[in-house]
Coordinates of C-alpha atoms in Angstrom, one line a residue:
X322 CA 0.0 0.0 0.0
X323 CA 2.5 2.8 0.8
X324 CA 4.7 1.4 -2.5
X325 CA 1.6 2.3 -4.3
X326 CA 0.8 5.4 -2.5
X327 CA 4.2 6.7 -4.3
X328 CA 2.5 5.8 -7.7
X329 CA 0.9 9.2 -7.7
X330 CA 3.7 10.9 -7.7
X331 CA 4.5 9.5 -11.5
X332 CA 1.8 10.9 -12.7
X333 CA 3.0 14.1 -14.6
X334 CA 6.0 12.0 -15.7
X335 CA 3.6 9.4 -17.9
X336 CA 4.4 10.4 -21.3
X337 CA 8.6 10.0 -20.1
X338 CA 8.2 6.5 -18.2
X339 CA 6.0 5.2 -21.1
X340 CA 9.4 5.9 -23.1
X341 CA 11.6 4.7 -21.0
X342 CA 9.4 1.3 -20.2
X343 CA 9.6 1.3 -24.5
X344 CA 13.3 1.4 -24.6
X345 CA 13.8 -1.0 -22.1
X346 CA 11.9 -3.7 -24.0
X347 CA 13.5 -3.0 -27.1
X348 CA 17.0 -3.3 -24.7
X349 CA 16.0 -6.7 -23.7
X350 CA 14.9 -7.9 -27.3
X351 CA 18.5 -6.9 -28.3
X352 CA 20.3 -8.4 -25.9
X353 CA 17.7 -11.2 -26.1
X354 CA 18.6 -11.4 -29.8
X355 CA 22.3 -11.9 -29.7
X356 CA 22.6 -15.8 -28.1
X357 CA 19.5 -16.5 -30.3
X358 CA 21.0 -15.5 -33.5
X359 CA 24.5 -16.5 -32.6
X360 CA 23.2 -20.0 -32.4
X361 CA 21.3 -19.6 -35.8
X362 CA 24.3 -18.7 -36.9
X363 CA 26.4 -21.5 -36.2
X364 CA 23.6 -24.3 -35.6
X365 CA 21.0 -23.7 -38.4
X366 CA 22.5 -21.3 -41.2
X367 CA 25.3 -19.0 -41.3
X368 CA 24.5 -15.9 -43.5
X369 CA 25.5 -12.4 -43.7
X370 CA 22.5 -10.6 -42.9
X371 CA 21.7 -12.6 -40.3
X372 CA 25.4 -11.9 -38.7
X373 CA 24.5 -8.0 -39.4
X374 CA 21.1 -8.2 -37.6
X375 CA 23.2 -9.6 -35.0
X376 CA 26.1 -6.7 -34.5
X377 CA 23.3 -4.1 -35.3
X378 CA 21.2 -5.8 -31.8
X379 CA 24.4 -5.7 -29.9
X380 CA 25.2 -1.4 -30.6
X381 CA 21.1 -0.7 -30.6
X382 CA 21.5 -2.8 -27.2
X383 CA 23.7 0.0 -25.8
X384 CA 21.8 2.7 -27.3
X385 CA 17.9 1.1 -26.0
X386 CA 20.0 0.5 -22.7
X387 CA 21.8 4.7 -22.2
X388 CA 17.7 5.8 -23.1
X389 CA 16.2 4.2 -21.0
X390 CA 18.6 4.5 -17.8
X391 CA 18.7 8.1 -18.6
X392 CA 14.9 8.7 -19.2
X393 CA 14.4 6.9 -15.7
X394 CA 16.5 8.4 -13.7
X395 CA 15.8 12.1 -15.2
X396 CA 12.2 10.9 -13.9
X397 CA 13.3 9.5 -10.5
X398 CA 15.4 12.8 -9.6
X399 CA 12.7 15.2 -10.8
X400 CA 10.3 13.5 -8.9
X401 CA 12.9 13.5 -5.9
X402 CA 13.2 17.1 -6.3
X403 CA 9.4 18.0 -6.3
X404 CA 9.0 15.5 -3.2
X405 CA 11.9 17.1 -1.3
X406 CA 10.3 20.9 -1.9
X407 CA 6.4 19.2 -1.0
X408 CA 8.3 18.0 2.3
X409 CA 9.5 20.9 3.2
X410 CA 6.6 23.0 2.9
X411 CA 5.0 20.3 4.4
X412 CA 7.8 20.8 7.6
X413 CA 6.8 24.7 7.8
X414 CA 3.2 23.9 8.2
X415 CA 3.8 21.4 11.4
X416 CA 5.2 24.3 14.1
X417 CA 8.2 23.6 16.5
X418 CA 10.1 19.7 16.2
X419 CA 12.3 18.5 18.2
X420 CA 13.5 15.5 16.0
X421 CA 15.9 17.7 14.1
X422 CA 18.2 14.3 13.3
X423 CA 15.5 12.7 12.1
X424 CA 14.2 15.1 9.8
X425 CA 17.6 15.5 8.4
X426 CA 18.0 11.6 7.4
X427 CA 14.2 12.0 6.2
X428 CA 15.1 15.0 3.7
X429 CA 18.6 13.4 2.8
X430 CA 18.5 9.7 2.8
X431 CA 14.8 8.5 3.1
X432 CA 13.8 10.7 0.3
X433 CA 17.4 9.8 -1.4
X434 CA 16.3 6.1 -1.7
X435 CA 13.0 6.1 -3.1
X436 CA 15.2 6.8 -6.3
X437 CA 15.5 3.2 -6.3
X438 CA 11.4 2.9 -6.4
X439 CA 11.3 5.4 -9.4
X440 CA 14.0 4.5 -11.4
X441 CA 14.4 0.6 -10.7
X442 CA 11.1 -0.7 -10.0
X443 CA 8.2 1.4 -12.1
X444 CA 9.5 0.8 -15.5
X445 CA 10.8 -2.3 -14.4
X446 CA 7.8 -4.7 -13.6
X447 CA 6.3 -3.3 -16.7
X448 CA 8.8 -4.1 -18.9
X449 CA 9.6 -7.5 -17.5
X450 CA 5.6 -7.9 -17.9
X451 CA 5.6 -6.8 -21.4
X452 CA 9.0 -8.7 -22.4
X453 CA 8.8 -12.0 -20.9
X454 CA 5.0 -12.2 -22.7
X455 CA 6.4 -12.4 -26.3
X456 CA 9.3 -15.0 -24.8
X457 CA 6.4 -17.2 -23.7
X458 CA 4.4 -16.5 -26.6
X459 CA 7.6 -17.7 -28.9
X460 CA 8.3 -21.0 -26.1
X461 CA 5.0 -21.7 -27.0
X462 CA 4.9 -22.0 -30.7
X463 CA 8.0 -23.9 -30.0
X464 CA 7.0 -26.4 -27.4
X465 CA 3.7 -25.5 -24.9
X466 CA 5.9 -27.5 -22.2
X467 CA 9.0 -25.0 -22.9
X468 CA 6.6 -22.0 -22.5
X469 CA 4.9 -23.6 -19.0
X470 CA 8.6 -24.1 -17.6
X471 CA 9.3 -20.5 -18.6
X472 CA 6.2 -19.6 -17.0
X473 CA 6.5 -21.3 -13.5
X474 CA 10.1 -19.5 -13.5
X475 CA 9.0 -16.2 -14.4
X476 CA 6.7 -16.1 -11.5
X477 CA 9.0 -17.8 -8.7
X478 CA 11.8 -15.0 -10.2
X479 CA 9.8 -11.9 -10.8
X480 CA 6.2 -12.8 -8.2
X481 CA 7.1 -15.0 -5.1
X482 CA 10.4 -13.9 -4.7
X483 CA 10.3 -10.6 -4.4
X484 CA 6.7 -11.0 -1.9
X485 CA 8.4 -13.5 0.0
X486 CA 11.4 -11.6 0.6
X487 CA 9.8 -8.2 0.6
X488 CA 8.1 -10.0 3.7
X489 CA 11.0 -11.3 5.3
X490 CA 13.3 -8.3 5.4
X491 CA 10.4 -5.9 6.3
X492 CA 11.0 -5.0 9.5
X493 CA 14.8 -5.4 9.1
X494 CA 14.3 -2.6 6.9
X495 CA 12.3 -0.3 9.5
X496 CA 14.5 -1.0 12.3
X497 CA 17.8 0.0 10.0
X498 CA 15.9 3.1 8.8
X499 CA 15.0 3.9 12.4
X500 CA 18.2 3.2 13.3
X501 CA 19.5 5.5 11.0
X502 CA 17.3 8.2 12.2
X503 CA 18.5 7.7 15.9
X504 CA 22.1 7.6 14.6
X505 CA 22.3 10.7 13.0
X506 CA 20.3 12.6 15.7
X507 CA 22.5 11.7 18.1
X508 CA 25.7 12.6 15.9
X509 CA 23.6 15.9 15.1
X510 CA 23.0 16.7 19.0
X511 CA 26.9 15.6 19.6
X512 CA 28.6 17.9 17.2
X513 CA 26.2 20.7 18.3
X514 CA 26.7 20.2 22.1
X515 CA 30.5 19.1 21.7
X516 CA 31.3 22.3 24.4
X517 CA 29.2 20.8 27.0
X518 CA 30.5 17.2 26.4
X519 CA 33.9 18.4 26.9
X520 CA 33.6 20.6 29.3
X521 CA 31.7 17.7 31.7
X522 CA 34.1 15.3 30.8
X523 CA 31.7 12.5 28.8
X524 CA 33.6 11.9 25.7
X525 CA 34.1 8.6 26.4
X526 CA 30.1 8.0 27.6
X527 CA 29.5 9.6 24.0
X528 CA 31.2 7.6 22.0
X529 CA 30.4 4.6 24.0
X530 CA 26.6 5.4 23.1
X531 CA 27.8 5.9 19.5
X532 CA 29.5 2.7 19.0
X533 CA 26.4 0.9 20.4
X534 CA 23.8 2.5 17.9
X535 CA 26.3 1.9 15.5
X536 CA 27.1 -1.9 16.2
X537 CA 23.2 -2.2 16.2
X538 CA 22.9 -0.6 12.8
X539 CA 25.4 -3.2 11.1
X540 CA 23.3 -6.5 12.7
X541 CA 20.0 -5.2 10.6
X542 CA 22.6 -4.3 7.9
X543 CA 24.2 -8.1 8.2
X544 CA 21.0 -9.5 8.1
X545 CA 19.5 -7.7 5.2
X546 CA 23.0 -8.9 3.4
X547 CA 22.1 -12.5 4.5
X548 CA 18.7 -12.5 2.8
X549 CA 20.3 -10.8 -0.4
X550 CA 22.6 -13.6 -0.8
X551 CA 19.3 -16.1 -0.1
X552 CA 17.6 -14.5 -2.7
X553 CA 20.7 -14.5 -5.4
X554 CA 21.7 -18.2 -4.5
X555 CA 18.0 -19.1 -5.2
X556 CA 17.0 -17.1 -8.3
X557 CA 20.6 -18.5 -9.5
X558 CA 19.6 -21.6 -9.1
X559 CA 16.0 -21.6 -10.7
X560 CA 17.2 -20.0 -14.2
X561 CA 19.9 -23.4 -14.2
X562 CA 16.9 -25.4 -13.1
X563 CA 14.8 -24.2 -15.7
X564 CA 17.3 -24.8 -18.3
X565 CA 18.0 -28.2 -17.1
X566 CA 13.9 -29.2 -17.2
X567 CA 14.1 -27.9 -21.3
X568 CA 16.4 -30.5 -21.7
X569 CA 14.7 -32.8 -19.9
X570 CA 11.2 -32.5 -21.4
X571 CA 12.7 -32.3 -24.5
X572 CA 14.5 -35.3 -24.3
X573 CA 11.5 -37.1 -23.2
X574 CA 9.3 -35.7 -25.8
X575 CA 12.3 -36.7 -28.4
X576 CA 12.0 -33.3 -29.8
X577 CA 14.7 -32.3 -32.8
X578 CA 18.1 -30.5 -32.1
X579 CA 17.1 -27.7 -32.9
X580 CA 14.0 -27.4 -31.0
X581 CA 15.9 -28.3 -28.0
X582 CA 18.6 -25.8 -28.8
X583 CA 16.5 -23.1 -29.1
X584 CA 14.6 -23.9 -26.3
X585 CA 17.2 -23.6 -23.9
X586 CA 18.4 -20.4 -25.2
X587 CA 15.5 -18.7 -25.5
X588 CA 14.8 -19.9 -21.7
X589 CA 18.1 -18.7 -20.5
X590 CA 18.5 -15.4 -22.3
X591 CA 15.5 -14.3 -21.4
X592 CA 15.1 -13.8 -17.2
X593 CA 17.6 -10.1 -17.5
X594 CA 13.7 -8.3 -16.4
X595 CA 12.8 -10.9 -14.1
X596 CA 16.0 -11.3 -12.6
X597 CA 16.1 -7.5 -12.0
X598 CA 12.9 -7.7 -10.2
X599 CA 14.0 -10.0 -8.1
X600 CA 17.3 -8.3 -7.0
X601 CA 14.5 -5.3 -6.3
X602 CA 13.7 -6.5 -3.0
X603 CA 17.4 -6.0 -1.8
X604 CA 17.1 -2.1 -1.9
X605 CA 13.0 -2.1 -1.1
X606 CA 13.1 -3.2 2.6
X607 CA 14.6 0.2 2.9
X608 CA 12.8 1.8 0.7
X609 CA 9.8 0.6 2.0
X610 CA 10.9 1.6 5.4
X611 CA 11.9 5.4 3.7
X612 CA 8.6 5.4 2.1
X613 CA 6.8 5.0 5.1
X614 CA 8.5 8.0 7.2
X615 CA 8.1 10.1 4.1
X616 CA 4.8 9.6 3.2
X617 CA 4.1 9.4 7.5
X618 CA 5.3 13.0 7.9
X619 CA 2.9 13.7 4.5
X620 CA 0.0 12.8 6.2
X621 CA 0.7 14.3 9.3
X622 CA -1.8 16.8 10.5
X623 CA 0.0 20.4 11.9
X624 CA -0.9 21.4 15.2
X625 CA -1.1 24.8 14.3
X626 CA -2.8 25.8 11.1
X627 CA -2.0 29.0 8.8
X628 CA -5.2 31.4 9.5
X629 CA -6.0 33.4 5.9
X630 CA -7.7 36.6 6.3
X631 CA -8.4 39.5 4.0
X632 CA -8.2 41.7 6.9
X633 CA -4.5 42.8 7.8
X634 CA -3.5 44.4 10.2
X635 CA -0.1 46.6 11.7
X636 CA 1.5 45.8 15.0
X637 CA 0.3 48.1 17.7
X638 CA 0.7 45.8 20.9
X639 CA 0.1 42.3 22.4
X640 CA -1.2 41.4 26.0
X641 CA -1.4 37.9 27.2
X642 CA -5.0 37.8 29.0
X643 CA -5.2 34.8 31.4
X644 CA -3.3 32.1 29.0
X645 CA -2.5 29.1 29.9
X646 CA -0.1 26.5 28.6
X647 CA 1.2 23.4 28.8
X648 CA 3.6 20.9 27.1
X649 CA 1.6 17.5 26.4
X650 CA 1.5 17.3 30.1
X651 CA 4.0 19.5 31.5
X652 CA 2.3 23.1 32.6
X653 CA 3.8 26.2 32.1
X654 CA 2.0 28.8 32.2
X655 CA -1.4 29.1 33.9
X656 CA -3.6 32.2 34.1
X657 CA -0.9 34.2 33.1
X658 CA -1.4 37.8 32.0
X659 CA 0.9 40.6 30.2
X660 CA 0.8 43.7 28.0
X661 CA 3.7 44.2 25.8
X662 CA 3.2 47.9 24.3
X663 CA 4.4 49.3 21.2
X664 CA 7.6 51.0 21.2
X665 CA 9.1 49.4 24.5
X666 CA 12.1 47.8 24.8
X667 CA 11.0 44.9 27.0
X668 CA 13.1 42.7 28.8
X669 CA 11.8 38.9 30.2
X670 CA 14.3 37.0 32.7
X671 CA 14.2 34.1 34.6
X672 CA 15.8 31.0 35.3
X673 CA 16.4 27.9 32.6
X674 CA 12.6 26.1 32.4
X675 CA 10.7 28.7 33.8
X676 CA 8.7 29.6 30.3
X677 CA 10.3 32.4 28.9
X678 CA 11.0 31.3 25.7
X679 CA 6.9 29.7 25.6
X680 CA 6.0 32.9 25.5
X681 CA 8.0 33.8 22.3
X682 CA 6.8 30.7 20.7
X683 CA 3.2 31.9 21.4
X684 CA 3.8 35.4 20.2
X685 CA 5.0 33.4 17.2
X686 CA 2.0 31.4 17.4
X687 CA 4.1 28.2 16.6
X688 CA 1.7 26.7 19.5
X689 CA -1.7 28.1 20.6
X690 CA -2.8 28.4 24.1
X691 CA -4.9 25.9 25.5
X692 CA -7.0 28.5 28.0
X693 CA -7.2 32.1 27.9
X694 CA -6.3 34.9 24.8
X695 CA -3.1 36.3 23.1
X696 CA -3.8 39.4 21.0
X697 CA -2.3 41.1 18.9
X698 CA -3.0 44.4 18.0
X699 CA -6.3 44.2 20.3
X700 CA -7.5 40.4 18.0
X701 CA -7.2 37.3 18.9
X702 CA -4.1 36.1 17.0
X703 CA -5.6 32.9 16.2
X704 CA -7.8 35.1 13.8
X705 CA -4.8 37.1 12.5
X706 CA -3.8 36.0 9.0
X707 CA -0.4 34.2 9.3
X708 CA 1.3 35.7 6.6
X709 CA 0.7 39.7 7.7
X710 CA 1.7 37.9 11.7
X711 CA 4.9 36.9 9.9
X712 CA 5.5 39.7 7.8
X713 CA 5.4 42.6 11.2
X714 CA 7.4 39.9 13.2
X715 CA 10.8 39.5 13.2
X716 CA 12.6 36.7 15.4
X717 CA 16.3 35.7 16.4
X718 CA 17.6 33.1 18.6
X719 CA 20.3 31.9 20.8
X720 CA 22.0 29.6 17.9
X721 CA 21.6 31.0 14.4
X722 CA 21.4 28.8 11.7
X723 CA 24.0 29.7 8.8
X724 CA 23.7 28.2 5.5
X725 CA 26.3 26.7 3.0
X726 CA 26.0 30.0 0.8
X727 CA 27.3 33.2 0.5
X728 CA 26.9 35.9 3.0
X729 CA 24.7 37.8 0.8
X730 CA 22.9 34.8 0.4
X731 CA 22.3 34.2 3.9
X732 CA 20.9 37.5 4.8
X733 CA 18.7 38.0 2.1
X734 CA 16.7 35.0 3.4
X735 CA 14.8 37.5 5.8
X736 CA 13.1 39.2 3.0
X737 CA 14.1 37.6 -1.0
X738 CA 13.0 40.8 -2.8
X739 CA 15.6 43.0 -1.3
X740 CA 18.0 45.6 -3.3
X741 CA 21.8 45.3 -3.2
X742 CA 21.2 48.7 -1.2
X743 CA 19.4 47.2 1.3
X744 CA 21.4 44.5 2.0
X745 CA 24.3 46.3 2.3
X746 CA 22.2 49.1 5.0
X747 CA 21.4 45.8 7.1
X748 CA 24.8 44.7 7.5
X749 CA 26.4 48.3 8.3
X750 CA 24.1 48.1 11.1
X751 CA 24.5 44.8 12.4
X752 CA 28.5 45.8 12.5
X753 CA 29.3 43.6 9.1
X754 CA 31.1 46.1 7.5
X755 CA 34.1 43.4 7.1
X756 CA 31.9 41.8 5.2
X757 CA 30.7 44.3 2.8
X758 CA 32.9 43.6 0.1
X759 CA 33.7 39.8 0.4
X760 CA 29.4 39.2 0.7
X761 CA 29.3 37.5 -2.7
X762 CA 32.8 35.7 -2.8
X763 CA 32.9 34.6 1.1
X764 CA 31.0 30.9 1.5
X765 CA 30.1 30.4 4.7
X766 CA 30.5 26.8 5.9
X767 CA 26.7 25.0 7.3
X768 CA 26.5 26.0 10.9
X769 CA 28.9 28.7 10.5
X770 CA 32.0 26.9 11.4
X771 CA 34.0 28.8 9.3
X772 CA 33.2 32.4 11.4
X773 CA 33.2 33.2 14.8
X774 CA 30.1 33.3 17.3
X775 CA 29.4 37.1 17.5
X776 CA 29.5 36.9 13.6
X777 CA 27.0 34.2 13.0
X778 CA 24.8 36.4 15.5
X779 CA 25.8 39.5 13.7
X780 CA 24.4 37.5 10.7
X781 CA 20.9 37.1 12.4
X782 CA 20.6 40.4 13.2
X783 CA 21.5 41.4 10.0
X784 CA 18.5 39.7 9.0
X785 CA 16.4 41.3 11.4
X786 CA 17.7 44.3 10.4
X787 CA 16.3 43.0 6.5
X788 CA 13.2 41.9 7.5
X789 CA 12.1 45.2 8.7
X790 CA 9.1 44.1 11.1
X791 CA 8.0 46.4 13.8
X792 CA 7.9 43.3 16.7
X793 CA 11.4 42.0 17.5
X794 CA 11.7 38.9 19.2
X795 CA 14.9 38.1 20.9
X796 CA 15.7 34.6 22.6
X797 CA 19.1 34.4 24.5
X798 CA 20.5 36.3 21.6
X799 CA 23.7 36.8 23.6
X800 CA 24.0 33.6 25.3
X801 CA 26.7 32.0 23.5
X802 CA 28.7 35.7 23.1
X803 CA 31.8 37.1 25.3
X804 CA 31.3 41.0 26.5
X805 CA 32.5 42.6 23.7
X806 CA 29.9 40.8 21.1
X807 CA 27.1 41.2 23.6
X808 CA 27.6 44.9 23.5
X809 CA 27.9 45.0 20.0
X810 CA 24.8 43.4 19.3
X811 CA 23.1 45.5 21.5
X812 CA 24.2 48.8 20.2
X813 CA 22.9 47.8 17.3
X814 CA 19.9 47.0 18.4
X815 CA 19.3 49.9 20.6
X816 CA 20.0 52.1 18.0
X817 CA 17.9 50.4 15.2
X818 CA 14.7 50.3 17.5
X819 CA 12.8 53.8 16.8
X820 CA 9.8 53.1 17.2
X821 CA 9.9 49.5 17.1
X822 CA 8.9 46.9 19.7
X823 CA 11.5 44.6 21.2
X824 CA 10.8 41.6 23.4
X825 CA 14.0 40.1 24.5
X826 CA 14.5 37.1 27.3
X827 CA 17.6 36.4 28.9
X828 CA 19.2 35.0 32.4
X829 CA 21.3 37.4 32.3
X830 CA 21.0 41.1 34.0
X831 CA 23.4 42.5 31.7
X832 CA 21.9 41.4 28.5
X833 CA 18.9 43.3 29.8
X834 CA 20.2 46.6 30.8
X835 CA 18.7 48.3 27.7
X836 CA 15.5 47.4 28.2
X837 CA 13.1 50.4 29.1
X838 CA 11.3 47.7 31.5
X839 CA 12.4 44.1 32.8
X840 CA 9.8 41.7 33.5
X841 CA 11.0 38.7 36.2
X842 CA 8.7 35.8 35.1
X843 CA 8.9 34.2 38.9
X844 CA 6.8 37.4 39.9
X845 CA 4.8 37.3 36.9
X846 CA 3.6 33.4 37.5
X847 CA 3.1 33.8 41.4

């Protein structure tokens, strides 16, 4: 079911697979035709145009076989494309996750392997349909017990198999793609909280965890390579078995040479399709397994849904009026009330835990509050529309995420229709001015190895900067800065606010010391 769930995603790509499916019988029939007329050649009759049909089946081979590998992978990695940007927009519409590991092997490697459904399964079945028809059709007019031994091995080969198998390595599959998942989430947590590891001394507890995820990860791998080499051993032995029964029968039925000849070439030269099918299941316990998380995170229902509204509105304030909130089952705020007014520089503090940042991700409206109101601008922000809430809000948070592109690149992500000009104004004011120049050559490594910490932050506030929205949202900006940074950054700020509203949380008393009012959320929860 979810195999054929991925069938609809073919579907503007007809007219290209039906060409590709046409090639590869043509393919077959070539390669098909070189044994059969070799043995014409040397058994029956040896004549020139016979031996040119031959050499002519062997280069049209090569050309039938370029097409239609071509055609179907220029299918599989459009349609890879189009799923990767559906999942993603998909991934804006479900809010907040956690499982950032495991939505990076889903992007990357889940979506990666389903080339195999596309490009080695689709065309495939249908071609080894289409092609091993005529073979039976021509067993037949040969000898109906050639053509029934063809049959039986067709089926075992290209049916049974490939269910059988399919059914064996199944959960094998999901518990190596899971694995996978886990792996890389770990790793992805590891490399971004190597500080902390360090600094508490649990490299060796780390890696220790590591090799065991690992170590699990090559006994689902060990026994998926078992069941491949089950598989081969038996489809290996079938196409010799079938070949041995021609001879057989046709001993038995006393048929001539040539009959028998033929027989057993056309019954060996023909399972290339069938064989492929059956080497299929190899890759589809994964992909079955990718298939599943894919089209899982498809189907999956956002928490939060985008409001549309024709009626827009600016920012002119927000009060929290009695919310409360709560983590599955974890409370956090309860009957908790506060007006943030326009033009403030607010400042939120309190200790790890104790719902600062909630209160951004409300204002965000990444989550909605289970009791009570949040407006915005005097309405109910669940009514607001969510692109006008995005386009007056403007957000930046302890780590920034930098992308593998240029500077330029990077900061024009707050608002994609921006001038040179503009650009340029945002990063004078974040304190960039380094950058100025280099902002087209200088490629900045993912995560933003390759520059320092107050520079990746520098970077977000850049885009702030950019984005232009009159509601600031600030979460820890400063955490991971030394002195100098901090009061960089908040120059910057300070001087950019006008008559902008900035909501910024912190631990930290001197992060807040431009703030026009500081709010203590232990005295605002009593």
């Amino acid at each position: 079911m979810i195999l054929l769930k991925l069938l609809w995603f073919v579907r503007p790509m007809f007219g290209a697979m039906l060409l590709a499916i046409t090639l590869g019988v043509l393919g077959h029939a070539s390669a098909f035709l070189i044994p059969v007329l070799g043995v014409y050649l040397f058994q029956i009759d040896f004549k020139t145009s016979v031996l040119l049909i031959l050499i002519f089946s062997g280069i049209l081979r090569g050309f039938f076989r370029y097409g239609e590998q071509y055609l179907n992978h220029f299918i599989a990695f459009t349609i890879l494309a189009q799923l990767r940007a559906a999942v993603f927009k998909k991934m804006r519409t479900l809010g907040e996750r956690v499982d950032r590991g495991e939505l990076v092997t889903l992007i990357s490697s889940d979506i990666e392997l389903l080339e195999v459904f596309f490009a080695h399964t689709v065309s495939p079945i249908v071609i080894a349909l289409i092609f091993n028809s005529m073979i039976l059709y021509v067993l037949y007019q040969l000898n109906p017990i050639f053509a029934l031994i063809g049959l039986i091995a067709y089926l075992l080969i290209g049916v049974v198999i490939p269910i059988v198998f399919s059914h064996l390595g199944t959960e094998t599959g999901q518990t190596y793609r899971d694995g996978v998942g886990n792996l890389n989430a770990y790793s992805l947590e590891g490399i971004q909280g190597i500080k902390e590891i360090v600094n508490y001394g649990l490299e060796s507890s780390f890696l220790d965890t590591l090799k065991n995820k690992g170590e699990k990860l090559l006994e689902s791998q060990s026994h998926m390579k078992r069941l491949a080499g089950y598989n081969r051993a038996l489809c290996d032995g079938i196409v010799l078995g079938s070949g041995v029964l021609v001879v057989y029968f046709g001993l038995q039925q006393a048929v001539s040479l040539n009959q028998l000849v033929f027989g057993f070439v056309i019954v060996i030269s023909s399972f290339g399709p069938v064989l492929a099918l059956s080497q299929l299941t190899n890759n589809l316990y994964l992909t079955r397994a990718s298939a599943h998380r894919v089209l899982g995170l498809m189907d999956e229902e956002p928490k939060v849904k985008d409001v549309v509204s024709d009626s827009l509105i600016e920012f002119e304030g927000a009060t929290f009026d009695r919310v409360s909130f709560a983590y599955d089952t974890t409370n956090v705020l309860d009957d908790f009330s506060l007006s943030l007014n326009k033009g403030q520089f607010i400042g939120i503090k309190g200790a790890s835990g104790s719902g600062k940042s909630t209160l951004l991700k409300l204002l965000m409206r990444l989550h909605s509050v289970n009791e009570g109101s949040l407006l915005i601008s005097g309405r109910d922000i669940e009514s607001v529309d969510s692109m006008n809430l995005r386009s007056f809000e403007s957000v930046m948070f302890q780590s920034t995420s930098i992308f593998n592109a240029s500077v330029y690149n990077n900061i024009l992500l707050a608002r994609k229709d921006a001038s040179e000009e503009d650009v340029i104004e945002a990063m004078r004011r974040a304190e960039l001015d380094d950058f100025i120049e280099a902002r087209h050559s200088l490629i900045l490594n993912s995560m933003g190895t390759n520059i320092s910490s107050g520079e990746c932050q520098r970077i977000a506030l850049a885009r702030i900067f950019l984005h232009g929205g009159d509601f600031i949202l600030l979460d820890e900006p400063s955490a991971n800065l030394d002195a100098l940074n901090e009061s960089v950054l908040l120059h910057a700020l300070k001087e950019y606010q006008g008559t902008k509203t900035i909501v910024m949380v912190s631990h930290r008393d001197s992060t807040l010391r431009f703030a026009d009012i500081v709010y203590n959320m232990e005295d605002l929860l009593m």
